[in-house]
């Protein structure tokens, strides 16, 4: 039976969980399709791609990806305070803001709004510093994206 190798286009169902069992993403959610991606193009986190290598069509597998192979460790230097008058009115902890940077839009989370008229912001990815657990099911393996689209 054919095993997935780097460069293959794969179609996969997945459910991503945190170590406490919280589901943060799933292709099995109603209305969603399985993910189709060509491995080796760096469009997925490395640990997800590595977990697919050597799987076969129809195979199920659970992989645990340490934070370093997912969204990286949580960096304290990316948590900082800004005056609240520099933020949109009414922001509350848990709000996600979009910053325009020279590299394009970037997401930032409001951690707290403080009594000294500052807000603490976190520019880390929301999943930084967390190990991720993915339940994978390989639906199809193809040599090219065109094979997936035309079948």
Coordinates of N, CA and C in Angstrom, one line a residue, residues 25-105:
X25 N -9.8 23.1 16.5 CA -10.1 23.1 15.1 C -10.4 21.7 14.6
X26 N -11.3 21.6 13.6 CA -11.7 20.3 13.1 C -12.3 20.4 11.7
X27 N -11.8 19.5 10.8 CA -12.4 19.5 9.5 C -13.8 18.7 9.5
X28 N -14.1 18.1 10.7 CA -15.3 17.3 10.8 C -16.5 18.1 11.2
X29 N -16.2 19.5 11.4 CA -17.3 20.4 11.7 C -18.3 20.4 10.6
X30 N -19.6 20.5 10.8 CA -20.6 20.5 9.8 C -20.3 21.6 8.8
X31 N -20.4 21.3 7.5 CA -20.2 22.2 6.4 C -18.7 22.3 6.0
X32 N -17.8 21.7 6.6 CA -16.4 21.7 6.2 C -16.0 20.5 5.5
X33 N -15.0 20.7 4.6 CA -14.5 19.6 3.8 C -13.1 19.2 4.4
X34 N -12.6 18.0 4.1 CA -11.3 17.6 4.5 C -10.3 18.6 3.9
X35 N -9.1 18.7 4.5 CA -8.0 19.5 4.1 C -7.3 18.8 3.0
X36 N -7.0 19.5 1.9 CA -6.2 19.0 0.8 C -4.9 19.9 0.7
X37 N -3.8 19.3 0.8 CA -2.5 20.1 0.8 C -1.4 19.3 0.2
X38 N -0.4 20.0 -0.4 CA 0.8 19.3 -0.9 C 1.8 19.5 0.1
X39 N 2.4 18.3 0.6 CA 3.4 18.4 1.6 C 4.7 18.9 1.1
X40 N 5.4 19.6 1.9 CA 6.7 20.2 1.6 C 6.7 21.6 1.2
X41 N 5.5 22.2 1.1 CA 5.3 23.6 0.7 C 5.3 24.6 1.9
X42 N 5.4 24.0 3.1 CA 5.4 24.8 4.3 C 4.1 25.6 4.6
X43 N 3.0 25.0 4.1 CA 1.7 25.6 4.3 C 1.1 25.1 5.6
X44 N 1.7 24.1 6.2 CA 1.2 23.5 7.5 C 2.3 23.6 8.5
X45 N 1.9 23.5 9.8 CA 2.9 23.5 10.8 C 3.7 22.2 10.6
X46 N 5.0 22.3 10.9 CA 5.9 21.2 10.5 C 5.5 19.8 11.2
X47 N 5.1 19.9 12.5 CA 4.7 18.7 13.2 C 3.5 18.0 12.5
X48 N 2.6 18.8 11.9 CA 1.4 18.2 11.3 C 1.9 17.4 10.0
X49 N 2.7 18.1 9.2 CA 3.3 17.4 8.0 C 4.0 16.2 8.4
X50 N 4.9 16.3 9.4 CA 5.7 15.1 9.8 C 4.8 14.0 10.2
X51 N 3.7 14.3 10.9 CA 2.8 13.2 11.3 C 2.1 12.5 10.1
X52 N 2.0 13.1 9.0 CA 1.4 12.5 7.8 C 2.3 11.6 7.1
X53 N 3.6 11.9 7.1 CA 4.6 11.1 6.4 C 4.5 9.6 6.8
X54 N 4.5 8.7 5.8 CA 4.4 7.3 5.9 C 3.0 6.7 6.3
X55 N 2.0 7.6 6.4 CA 0.6 7.1 6.6 C 0.1 6.6 5.2
X56 N -0.9 5.8 5.3 CA -1.5 5.2 4.1 C -3.0 5.7 4.0
X57 N -3.5 5.6 2.8 CA -4.9 6.0 2.6 C -5.8 5.1 3.5
X58 N -6.7 5.8 4.2 CA -7.7 5.2 5.1 C -7.1 5.0 6.5
X59 N -5.8 5.3 6.7 CA -5.2 5.1 8.0 C -5.6 6.3 9.0
X60 N -5.8 5.9 10.2 CA -6.0 6.9 11.3 C -4.8 6.9 12.2
X61 N -4.5 8.1 12.8 CA -3.4 8.2 13.6 C -3.6 9.5 14.5
X62 N -3.0 9.4 15.7 CA -3.0 10.6 16.6 C -1.6 10.9 16.8
X63 N -1.3 12.2 16.6 CA 0.1 12.7 16.8 C 0.1 13.9 17.8
X64 N 1.1 13.9 18.6 CA 1.2 15.0 19.6 C 2.4 15.8 19.1
X65 N 2.2 17.1 19.0 CA 3.2 18.0 18.4 C 3.6 19.0 19.5
X66 N 4.9 18.9 19.9 CA 5.4 19.9 21.0 C 5.3 21.3 20.4
X67 N 5.2 22.3 21.3 CA 5.0 23.7 20.9 C 6.1 24.1 19.9
X68 N 7.3 23.6 20.1 CA 8.4 24.0 19.2 C 8.2 23.6 17.8
X69 N 7.4 22.5 17.5 CA 7.1 22.1 16.2 C 5.8 22.5 15.7
X70 N 5.1 23.4 16.5 CA 3.8 23.9 16.2 C 3.9 25.4 16.0
X71 N 3.5 26.2 16.9 CA 3.5 27.6 16.8 C 4.6 28.3 17.7
X72 N 5.5 27.4 18.1 CA 6.7 28.0 18.9 C 6.3 28.2 20.4
X73 N 7.4 28.5 21.1 CA 7.2 28.7 22.5 C 6.6 30.1 22.7
X74 N 5.9 30.3 23.8 CA 5.4 31.6 24.2 C 6.5 32.6 24.5
X75 N 6.6 33.7 23.8 CA 7.7 34.6 24.1 C 7.3 35.8 24.9
X76 N 7.8 36.0 26.1 CA 7.5 37.1 26.9 C 7.7 38.4 26.3
X77 N 8.7 38.5 25.4 CA 9.0 39.8 24.7 C 7.9 40.3 23.8
X78 N 6.9 39.4 23.5 CA 5.8 39.8 22.6 C 4.6 40.2 23.4
X79 N 4.7 40.3 24.8 CA 3.7 40.8 25.6 C 4.1 42.1 26.1
X80 N 3.2 43.1 25.9 CA 3.6 44.5 26.2 C 2.4 45.3 26.6
X81 N 2.6 46.5 27.2 CA 1.5 47.4 27.6 C 1.5 48.6 26.6
X82 N 0.3 49.1 26.3 CA 0.1 50.3 25.5 C -0.9 51.1 26.2
X83 N -0.9 52.5 26.0 CA -2.0 53.3 26.5 C -3.3 52.9 25.9
X84 N -4.4 52.9 26.7 CA -5.7 52.5 26.1 C -6.2 53.5 25.1
X85 N -5.7 54.7 25.2 CA -6.2 55.7 24.2 C -5.7 55.4 22.8
X86 N -4.7 54.5 22.6 CA -4.2 54.1 21.3 C -5.0 52.9 20.8
X87 N -6.0 52.4 21.5 CA -6.8 51.2 21.1 C -8.2 51.7 20.8
X88 N -8.9 50.8 20.0 CA -10.3 51.2 19.8 C -11.1 51.2 21.1
X89 N -12.1 52.1 21.2 CA -12.9 52.2 22.4 C -13.6 50.9 22.7
X90 N -13.7 50.6 24.0 CA -14.4 49.5 24.4 C -13.7 48.1 24.3
X91 N -12.4 48.1 24.0 CA -11.8 46.8 24.0 C -11.8 46.1 25.4
X92 N -11.9 44.8 25.4 CA -11.9 44.1 26.7 C -11.0 42.9 26.6
X93 N -10.6 42.3 27.7 CA -9.7 41.2 27.6 C -10.4 40.1 26.8
X94 N -9.5 39.4 25.9 CA -10.0 38.4 25.0 C -10.3 38.9 23.6
X95 N -10.4 40.3 23.5 CA -10.6 40.9 22.2 C -9.3 40.6 21.3
X96 N -9.5 40.3 20.0 CA -8.4 40.1 19.1 C -8.5 41.3 18.2
X97 N -7.3 42.0 18.0 CA -7.2 43.1 17.2 C -6.3 42.8 16.0
X98 N -6.5 43.5 14.9 CA -5.7 43.3 13.7 C -4.8 44.5 13.6
X99 N -3.5 44.3 13.5 CA -2.5 45.3 13.3 C -2.0 45.3 11.9
X100 N -1.8 46.5 11.3 CA -1.2 46.5 10.0 C 0.3 46.7 10.2
X101 N 1.1 45.7 9.7 CA 2.5 45.8 9.8 C 3.1 45.8 8.4
X102 N 4.4 46.1 8.3 CA 5.0 46.1 6.9 C 4.9 44.8 6.2
X103 N 4.7 43.7 6.9 CA 4.6 42.4 6.3 C 3.1 42.0 6.1
X104 N 2.2 42.9 6.3 CA 0.8 42.6 6.2 C 0.1 42.6 7.5
X105 N -1.2 42.2 7.6 CA -2.0 42.2 8.8 C -1.5 41.1 9.8

